[in-house]
Short mmCIF file of C-alpha atoms and ligand atoms in Angstrom, two decimals:
data_model
loop_
_atom_site.label_atom_id
_atom_site.label_comp_id
_atom_site.label_asym_id
_atom_site.label_seq_id
_atom_site.Cartn_x
_atom_site.Cartn_y
_atom_site.Cartn_z
CA MET A 212 71.90 38.54 116.02
CA ASP A 213 71.37 42.26 115.43
CA LEU A 214 73.98 43.80 117.74
CA VAL A 215 73.02 47.38 116.80
CA ALA A 216 69.45 46.76 117.98
CA LEU A 217 70.65 44.94 121.11
CA ASN A 218 73.03 47.77 121.99
CA LYS A 219 70.28 50.35 121.53
CA VAL A 220 68.10 48.55 124.08
CA ALA A 221 71.02 47.97 126.48
CA VAL A 222 71.88 51.68 126.41
CA ALA A 223 68.22 52.72 126.79
CA MET A 224 67.90 50.60 129.97
CA ALA A 225 70.11 53.06 131.86
CA ALA A 226 69.38 56.32 130.02
CA PRO A 227 69.93 59.35 132.31
CA GLY A 228 67.04 59.68 134.76
CA LYS A 229 65.72 56.19 134.02
CA GLY A 230 65.95 52.66 135.37
CA ILE A 231 64.06 49.38 135.43
CA LEU A 232 60.99 48.34 137.40
CA ALA A 233 61.41 44.69 138.42
CA ALA A 234 57.80 43.47 138.53
CA ASP A 235 58.64 39.83 137.77
CA GLU A 236 57.84 38.28 141.13
CA SER A 237 57.16 34.57 140.70
CA SER A 238 53.82 33.19 141.94
CA GLY A 239 55.38 32.30 145.29
CA THR A 240 57.06 35.67 145.79
CA ILE A 241 54.03 37.80 144.83
CA LYS A 242 51.95 35.73 147.26
CA LYS A 243 54.42 36.63 150.02
CA ARG A 244 54.17 40.32 149.10
CA PHE A 245 50.35 40.16 149.05
CA ASP A 246 50.29 38.28 152.38
CA SER A 247 52.11 41.25 153.91
CA ILE A 248 49.12 43.50 153.06
CA ASN A 249 46.47 40.83 153.70
CA VAL A 250 45.42 40.56 150.07
CA GLU A 251 44.69 37.24 148.44
CA SER A 252 47.00 36.45 145.52
CA THR A 253 44.41 35.86 142.78
CA GLN A 254 45.00 36.38 139.08
CA ASP A 255 42.74 39.47 139.10
CA ASN A 256 44.44 41.00 142.13
CA ARG A 257 47.86 40.49 140.59
CA ARG A 258 46.59 42.06 137.38
CA ASP A 259 44.99 45.03 139.18
CA TYR A 260 48.13 45.74 141.16
CA ARG A 261 50.51 45.55 138.22
CA GLU A 262 48.11 47.48 136.00
CA LEU A 263 48.08 50.38 138.46
CA LEU A 264 51.88 50.53 138.32
CA PHE A 265 52.01 50.44 134.51
CA ARG A 266 49.32 53.15 134.32
CA THR A 267 51.38 55.56 136.41
CA THR A 268 52.05 57.31 133.14
CA ASP A 269 54.34 60.21 134.08
CA ALA A 270 56.65 57.98 136.11
CA MET A 271 56.67 55.31 133.43
CA ARG A 272 57.51 57.86 130.73
CA ASP A 273 60.08 59.86 132.70
CA ASN A 274 61.80 57.38 135.01
CA ILE A 275 61.12 53.76 133.97
CA SER A 276 63.14 52.55 130.98
CA GLY A 277 61.82 49.00 131.13
CA VAL A 278 59.67 46.60 133.12
CA ILE A 279 60.61 42.99 133.91
CA LEU A 280 57.52 40.80 133.73
CA PHE A 281 56.66 37.30 134.87
CA ASP A 282 55.31 34.75 132.38
CA GLU A 283 51.71 35.27 133.57
CA THR A 284 51.92 39.06 133.25
CA ILE A 285 53.36 39.22 129.73
CA ARG A 286 50.24 37.34 128.56
CA GLN A 287 47.76 39.28 130.71
CA LYS A 288 45.26 41.96 129.73
CA ALA A 289 44.25 45.05 131.72
CA ALA A 290 40.68 45.24 133.07
CA ASP A 291 39.61 47.04 129.85
CA GLY A 292 41.15 44.34 127.63
CA THR A 293 44.37 46.20 126.67
CA PRO A 294 47.39 43.89 126.88
CA LEU A 295 49.61 44.91 129.80
CA VAL A 296 52.56 44.85 127.39
CA LYS A 297 50.83 47.54 125.33
CA LEU A 298 50.32 49.74 128.41
CA ILE A 299 54.07 49.58 129.00
CA GLU A 300 54.94 50.31 125.37
CA ASP A 301 52.43 53.16 125.15
CA ALA A 302 54.08 54.74 128.19
CA GLY A 303 57.39 54.71 126.26
CA SER A 304 58.91 51.90 128.33
CA ILE A 305 60.33 48.55 127.16
CA PRO A 306 58.82 45.19 128.20
CA GLY A 307 61.18 42.48 129.47
CA ILE A 308 60.76 38.98 130.84
CA LYS A 309 62.16 36.82 133.61
CA VAL A 310 63.14 33.54 131.96
CA ASP A 311 64.93 31.57 134.66
CA LYS A 312 62.97 28.90 136.49
CA GLY A 313 64.33 29.66 139.91
CA ALA A 314 67.22 28.49 142.07
CA GLN A 315 67.33 24.86 143.22
CA ALA A 316 69.71 22.94 145.48
CA LEU A 317 73.11 22.48 143.82
CA ALA A 318 74.03 18.79 143.82
CA GLY A 319 77.04 18.05 146.00
CA ALA A 320 77.10 21.50 147.58
CA PRO A 321 74.89 21.60 150.68
CA GLY A 322 73.42 25.06 151.25
CA GLU A 323 74.18 26.33 147.74
CA LYS A 324 71.98 26.89 144.72
CA ILE A 325 72.01 26.63 140.95
CA THR A 326 69.52 28.46 138.75
CA GLU A 327 67.55 26.26 136.34
CA GLY A 328 65.69 26.98 133.11
CA LEU A 329 68.01 26.34 130.15
CA ASP A 330 66.05 23.41 128.70
CA GLY A 331 63.69 24.68 126.01
CA LEU A 332 64.89 28.24 126.50
CA ARG A 333 65.50 28.91 122.79
CA ASP A 334 61.82 28.28 121.98
CA ARG A 335 60.59 30.26 124.96
CA LEU A 336 62.75 33.25 123.97
CA ASN A 337 61.35 33.25 120.45
CA GLU A 338 57.83 33.23 121.85
CA TYR A 339 58.62 36.03 124.32
CA TYR A 340 60.07 38.13 121.49
CA ASP A 341 56.78 37.74 119.62
CA LEU A 342 54.93 38.77 122.79
CA GLY A 343 56.98 42.01 122.87
CA ALA A 344 59.93 41.28 125.18
CA ARG A 345 63.14 43.04 124.15
CA PHE A 346 65.19 42.08 127.18
CA ALA A 347 65.26 39.20 129.65
CA LYS A 348 66.50 38.43 133.14
CA TRP A 349 68.21 35.42 134.72
CA ARG A 350 69.09 35.54 138.42
CA ALA A 351 71.82 33.42 139.99
CA VAL A 352 71.95 33.28 143.78
CA ILE A 353 75.29 33.34 145.58
CA ASP A 354 75.03 33.02 149.34
CA ILE A 355 77.73 33.97 151.83
CA ALA A 356 77.85 31.71 154.90
CA GLY A 357 81.00 31.02 156.86
CA ALA A 358 84.36 30.37 155.21
CA GLU A 359 83.25 27.61 152.79
CA ILE A 360 80.23 29.23 151.14
CA PRO A 361 80.21 30.27 148.37
CA SER A 362 82.30 27.52 146.81
CA SER A 363 84.12 28.11 143.52
CA TYR A 364 81.97 25.23 142.18
CA CYS A 365 78.76 27.16 142.91
CA ILE A 366 80.11 30.33 141.31
CA SER A 367 81.48 28.64 138.19
CA THR A 368 78.34 26.58 137.50
CA ASN A 369 76.11 29.62 137.92
CA ALA A 370 78.39 31.75 135.73
CA HIS A 371 78.32 29.04 133.07
CA ALA A 372 74.51 28.93 133.12
CA LEU A 373 74.29 32.74 132.98
CA ALA A 374 76.49 32.77 129.88
CA ARG A 375 74.50 30.00 128.18
CA TYR A 376 71.32 31.97 128.83
CA ALA A 377 72.92 35.20 127.58
CA ALA A 378 74.10 33.61 124.32
CA LEU A 379 70.62 32.22 123.65
CA CYS A 380 69.05 35.62 124.36
CA GLN A 381 71.30 37.40 121.90
CA GLU A 382 70.59 34.78 119.24
CA ALA A 383 66.89 35.68 119.71
CA ASN A 384 67.63 39.44 119.58
CA ILE A 385 66.76 39.84 123.25
CA VAL A 386 69.13 41.73 125.56
CA PRO A 387 70.22 39.50 128.44
CA ILE A 388 70.27 41.02 131.90
CA VAL A 389 72.81 38.86 133.72
CA GLU A 390 72.12 38.90 137.46
CA PRO A 391 74.63 37.20 139.75
CA GLU A 392 73.16 38.21 143.12
CA VAL A 393 75.51 37.94 146.08
CA LEU A 394 72.98 37.92 148.91
CA MET A 395 73.13 40.51 151.68
CA ASP A 396 71.64 38.10 154.25
CA GLY A 397 74.17 36.95 156.83
CA ASP A 398 76.60 38.52 159.26
CA HIS A 399 79.59 39.02 156.93
CA ASP A 400 81.23 42.42 156.69
CA ILE A 401 81.47 44.63 153.61
CA ASP A 402 84.99 43.43 152.76
CA ARG A 403 83.83 39.82 152.53
CA CYS A 404 81.03 40.99 150.22
CA TYR A 405 83.66 42.83 148.16
CA ASP A 406 85.80 39.69 147.75
CA VAL A 407 82.90 37.41 146.83
CA THR A 408 81.40 39.97 144.43
CA GLU A 409 84.76 40.51 142.70
CA TYR A 410 85.37 36.76 142.33
CA THR A 411 81.83 36.24 141.03
CA LEU A 412 82.01 39.05 138.47
CA LYS A 413 85.38 37.88 137.17
CA ALA A 414 84.04 34.32 136.79
CA LEU A 415 80.96 35.67 135.01
CA PHE A 416 82.84 37.81 132.50
CA ASP A 417 85.25 34.92 131.79
CA GLU A 418 82.27 32.74 130.88
CA LEU A 419 80.60 35.45 128.80
CA TYR A 420 83.87 35.75 126.86
CA ALA A 421 84.23 31.98 126.48
CA GLN A 422 80.68 31.71 125.14
CA ASP A 423 81.05 34.64 122.75
CA VAL A 424 78.45 36.91 124.35
CA ALA A 425 78.65 40.48 123.00
CA LEU A 426 79.01 42.79 125.98
CA GLU A 427 77.71 45.76 123.97
CA GLY A 428 74.34 44.01 123.95
CA THR A 429 74.33 42.87 127.58
CA VAL A 430 73.23 44.48 130.86
CA LEU A 431 74.67 43.55 134.28
CA LYS A 432 72.36 43.47 137.30
CA PRO A 433 74.58 43.12 140.36
CA ASN A 434 74.32 43.55 144.10
CA MET A 435 76.04 46.52 145.66
CA VAL A 436 79.12 45.89 147.81
CA ILE A 437 77.48 46.20 151.20
CA SER A 438 77.57 44.83 154.78
CA GLY A 439 75.59 41.68 155.53
CA LYS A 440 72.25 42.54 157.14
CA LYS A 441 73.22 40.90 160.42
CA CYS A 442 76.75 42.32 160.54
CA LYS A 443 77.28 44.42 163.67
CA LYS A 444 79.28 47.01 161.76
CA GLN A 445 77.19 48.53 158.97
CA ALA A 446 79.16 50.43 156.33
CA GLY A 447 77.93 53.95 155.59
CA VAL A 448 76.73 55.32 152.27
CA GLU A 449 80.10 56.69 151.20
CA GLU A 450 81.92 53.40 151.95
CA VAL A 451 79.33 51.38 150.01
CA ALA A 452 79.66 53.73 147.03
CA GLU A 453 83.47 53.76 147.07
CA LYS A 454 83.86 49.97 147.45
CA THR A 455 81.18 49.12 144.91
CA VAL A 456 82.73 51.36 142.24
CA ARG A 457 86.23 50.06 143.04
CA CYS A 458 85.07 46.44 142.83
CA PHE A 459 83.42 47.00 139.44
CA ARG A 460 86.44 48.85 138.06
CA GLU A 461 88.45 45.74 138.92
CA SER A 462 86.05 43.29 137.27
CA VAL A 463 83.59 44.76 134.74
CA PRO A 464 84.80 45.45 131.16
CA ALA A 465 84.25 48.94 129.75
CA ALA A 466 82.44 47.56 126.68
CA LEU A 467 79.36 46.86 128.82
CA PRO A 468 76.99 49.83 128.42
CA SER A 469 74.76 49.57 131.49
CA ILE A 470 74.82 48.36 135.07
CA VAL A 471 71.48 48.27 136.89
CA PHE A 472 71.46 47.37 140.58
CA LEU A 473 69.05 45.11 142.41
CA SER A 474 67.93 46.41 145.80
CA GLY A 475 68.27 43.05 147.55
CA GLY A 476 66.53 43.98 150.80
CA GLN A 477 67.93 47.48 151.31
CA SER A 478 65.38 50.03 152.49
CA ASP A 479 63.91 52.30 149.79
CA GLU A 480 65.97 55.29 150.82
CA GLU A 481 69.20 53.33 151.30
CA ALA A 482 68.94 51.92 147.79
CA THR A 483 68.44 55.45 146.43
CA ALA A 484 71.18 57.04 148.56
CA HIS A 485 73.77 54.41 147.54
CA LEU A 486 73.05 54.77 143.83
CA ASN A 487 73.11 58.54 144.13
CA ALA A 488 76.49 58.57 145.92
CA MET A 489 78.10 56.47 143.19
CA ASN A 490 76.81 58.70 140.41
CA ALA A 491 77.48 61.95 142.29
CA ASN A 492 81.07 61.10 143.24
CA TYR A 493 82.45 58.64 140.70
CA SER A 494 80.80 59.26 137.33
CA GLN A 495 84.10 60.58 135.93
CA ILE A 496 85.87 57.27 136.48
CA MET A 497 83.08 54.90 135.40
CA PRO A 498 82.83 53.75 131.77
CA TRP A 499 79.29 52.38 132.24
CA ALA A 500 75.96 54.05 133.06
CA LEU A 501 74.85 53.13 136.57
CA SER A 502 71.14 52.81 137.28
CA PHE A 503 68.54 50.72 139.10
CA SER A 504 66.46 47.61 138.49
CA TYR A 505 64.63 47.58 141.79
CA GLY A 506 61.81 45.34 142.89
CA ARG A 507 61.17 45.91 146.56
CA ALA A 508 62.81 49.37 146.73
CA LEU A 509 60.33 50.65 144.09
CA GLN A 510 57.28 48.66 145.12
CA ALA A 511 57.21 48.49 148.92
CA ALA A 512 55.59 51.94 149.25
CA PRO A 513 52.93 51.59 146.51
CA LEU A 514 52.07 48.04 147.62
CA LYS A 515 51.40 49.27 151.14
CA ALA A 516 49.46 52.34 149.95
CA TRP A 517 47.29 50.18 147.68
CA GLY A 518 46.39 47.51 150.24
CA GLY A 519 44.19 45.76 147.67
CA LYS A 520 41.58 48.57 147.53
CA ALA A 521 40.48 50.31 144.33
CA ASP A 522 39.97 53.52 146.36
CA ASN A 523 43.70 53.60 147.06
CA VAL A 524 44.92 53.44 143.47
CA ASP A 525 45.73 57.17 143.32
CA ALA A 526 47.73 57.02 146.56
CA ALA A 527 49.61 53.93 145.37
CA GLN A 528 50.45 55.58 142.04
CA ALA A 529 51.68 58.69 143.87
CA ALA A 530 53.92 56.52 146.07
CA PHE A 531 55.31 54.68 143.04
CA ALA A 532 55.86 57.92 141.10
CA HIS A 533 57.75 59.37 144.06
CA ARG A 534 60.17 56.44 144.36
CA ALA A 535 60.67 56.30 140.60
CA LYS A 536 61.47 60.01 140.58
CA MET A 537 63.89 59.78 143.52
CA ASN A 538 65.76 56.91 141.85
CA GLY A 539 65.71 58.77 138.54
CA LEU A 540 67.48 61.67 140.26
CA ALA A 541 69.96 59.22 141.80
CA THR A 542 70.99 58.05 138.31
CA LYS A 543 72.22 61.61 137.78
CA GLY A 544 73.66 62.14 141.26
CA GLU A 545 71.02 64.82 141.86
CA TRP A 546 69.13 63.25 144.78
CA ASN A 547 69.31 64.41 148.41
CA ASP A 548 67.29 63.35 151.44
CA GLY A 549 65.70 66.80 151.68
CA LEU A 550 63.71 65.84 148.56
CA GLU A 551 62.31 62.83 150.44
CA LYS A 552 61.20 64.96 153.34
CA ALA A 553 59.74 67.66 151.09
CA ALA A 554 57.53 64.99 149.48
P1 13P B 13 64.91 43.49 144.53
O1 13P B 13 65.23 44.89 144.07
O2 13P B 13 63.71 43.41 145.40
O3 13P B 13 66.13 42.79 145.09
O4 13P B 13 64.48 42.68 143.24
C1 13P B 13 65.18 42.84 142.08
C2 13P B 13 65.13 41.60 141.29
O5 13P B 13 64.61 41.59 140.20
C3 13P B 13 65.74 40.39 141.83
O6 13P B 13 65.89 39.43 140.83
#
């Protein structure tokens, strides 16, 4: 393990003004996204769409530190034969890879999930390194439903798997992004989200310690502390920022260089406003850089603008560049909603 190289990548992921584009939708998820714009999910359409994102050169250079790819995409070539990985590297961004195999029912825990994909992972990581990946992602899913879910069993098994994945990544000189996503579906309030997120993060960092994972070469991809989508009382931007930062200060060691949030179903502007408020108001008391690793909150606008038509590529790239720029400003606490309206 080359910890100096790992740390360099982990720091670069959340360099000021930059964050990650999560473009690692599995076959099922990208089909859902394409269904929403009435485009068939063929290999060529998936390639064309992702190629247009990776060719948005100014945004990629200025605001996108890395791109998380799906297995198909890391092997795919652009229409002119250039590997998509090379497009990303040429734009000055770092290719990464989703390596988990998705969340399945957790035995003995109705309604809860465990993420699979550890078998054979060492070999897959070595292959992905050769294909250009310098970081990876593994997502664990923690649902909140009533008083019994999540169970401590669900959290501990997922934390254990995340740590096993992270140790294997570091052995292969790939930076692990550890993603324990506490879902924002449900009617729970922000304080319940706080408690579950704190418990989950503490369990995760215990396991990372037990399995000898070097935090200096690790990136955390968490949910924000936020009200459930169906909760009647929705916390405002300032409350989300204050509670998220407080929760992390209670549970995330200072040795970790970078935290990059998932968007998790927040609207584009909410995801930007929350990140901005944390960096604008709390940067003095945070030991880590705080940035984004958004899927939907970066892609919803360009996907809609594209609509599967080659004529719309310019409009889609403009929409992507705008969101990347807004989130880049939010990493520095320099965003305001006037900038959205001006655009
Ligand atoms: P969202 O930002 O759409 O939640 O996706 C991020 C991600 O990569 C989830 O694993």
